[in-house]
Amino acid sequence: VPVARTTVGISFIVAIACESLITPHYGVGARLYTALTVLEMPKVYAFLLLTGLIGLILNEGIHYIARRVIFWK
């Protein structure tokens, strides 16, 4: 299960980085990069907090699914 949680975390980071490069106007990564380049620090912190919360939700979701599926642990 730790492998699944690590994989989801890394894939989430890669997805945010890729969407900021592919679609430069839409998405959390693109808006974070835009706010960072024009030094809108409250927006930067808000987007960082948003990505952290999404990562936490994904991590807890994988943990919940693992508890329900892997019953021998």
CSV table of C-alpha atoms in Angstrom, one decimal:
chain,number,residue,atom,x,y,z
A,1,VAL,CA,0.0,0.0,0.0
A,2,PRO,CA,2.8,2.5,0.6
A,3,VAL,CA,3.8,2.0,-3.0
A,4,ALA,CA,0.3,3.0,-4.2
A,5,ARG,CA,0.3,6.1,-2.0
A,6,THR,CA,3.7,7.2,-3.2
A,7,THR,CA,2.7,6.6,-6.8
A,8,VAL,CA,-0.5,8.7,-6.5
A,9,GLY,CA,1.5,11.5,-4.9
A,10,ILE,CA,4.2,11.5,-7.6
A,11,SER,CA,1.6,11.3,-10.4
A,12,PHE,CA,-0.3,14.2,-8.9
A,13,ILE,CA,2.8,16.3,-8.9
A,14,VAL,CA,3.6,15.4,-12.5
A,15,ALA,CA,0.0,16.1,-13.5
A,16,ILE,CA,0.1,19.6,-12.1
A,17,ALA,CA,3.5,20.3,-13.7
A,18,CYS,CA,2.4,19.0,-17.1
A,19,GLU,CA,-0.9,20.8,-17.2
A,20,SER,CA,0.9,24.1,-16.4
A,21,LEU,CA,3.0,23.5,-19.5
A,22,ILE,CA,0.4,22.1,-21.8
A,23,THR,CA,-2.6,24.5,-21.0
A,24,PRO,CA,-1.0,27.7,-19.9
A,25,HIS,CA,-4.3,29.4,-19.0
A,26,TYR,CA,-6.3,26.8,-17.2
A,27,GLY,CA,-5.7,24.6,-14.2
A,28,VAL,CA,-4.2,24.9,-10.8
A,29,GLY,CA,-0.6,24.6,-12.0
A,30,ALA,CA,-0.9,27.2,-14.6
A,31,ARG,CA,-2.6,29.6,-12.3
A,32,LEU,CA,0.0,29.0,-9.6
A,33,TYR,CA,2.8,29.7,-12.1
A,34,THR,CA,1.1,32.9,-13.3
A,35,ALA,CA,0.5,34.1,-9.8
A,36,LEU,CA,4.2,33.4,-9.0
A,37,THR,CA,5.5,35.2,-12.0
A,38,VAL,CA,3.6,38.4,-11.2
A,39,LEU,CA,4.3,38.0,-7.4
A,40,GLU,CA,0.7,37.7,-6.2
A,41,MET,CA,1.8,35.9,-3.1
A,42,PRO,CA,-1.7,35.5,-1.5
A,43,LYS,CA,-2.8,33.6,-4.6
A,44,VAL,CA,0.4,31.6,-4.6
A,45,TYR,CA,-0.2,30.5,-1.0
A,46,ALA,CA,-3.9,29.8,-1.8
A,47,PHE,CA,-3.0,27.6,-4.8
A,48,LEU,CA,-0.3,25.8,-2.7
A,49,LEU,CA,-2.8,25.2,0.0
A,50,LEU,CA,-5.3,23.9,-2.6
A,51,THR,CA,-2.8,21.5,-4.1
A,52,GLY,CA,-1.8,20.3,-0.6
A,53,LEU,CA,-5.5,19.6,0.3
A,54,ILE,CA,-6.0,17.7,-3.0
A,55,GLY,CA,-2.9,15.7,-2.2
A,56,LEU,CA,-4.2,15.0,1.3
A,57,ILE,CA,-7.6,13.9,0.0
A,58,LEU,CA,-5.9,11.6,-2.6
A,59,ASN,CA,-3.7,10.1,0.1
A,60,GLU,CA,-6.5,9.5,2.5
A,61,GLY,CA,-8.6,8.0,-0.3
A,62,ILE,CA,-5.9,5.5,-1.1
A,63,HIS,CA,-5.6,4.7,2.6
A,64,TYR,CA,-9.3,4.2,3.0
A,65,ILE,CA,-9.5,1.9,-0.1
A,66,ALA,CA,-6.6,-0.1,1.1
A,67,ARG,CA,-8.2,-0.7,4.5
A,68,ARG,CA,-11.4,-1.8,2.8
A,69,VAL,CA,-9.8,-4.1,0.3
A,70,ILE,CA,-6.8,-5.5,2.2
A,71,PHE,CA,-8.4,-7.2,5.1
A,72,TRP,CA,-5.5,-9.4,6.2
A,73,LYS,CA,-3.4,-6.5,7.4
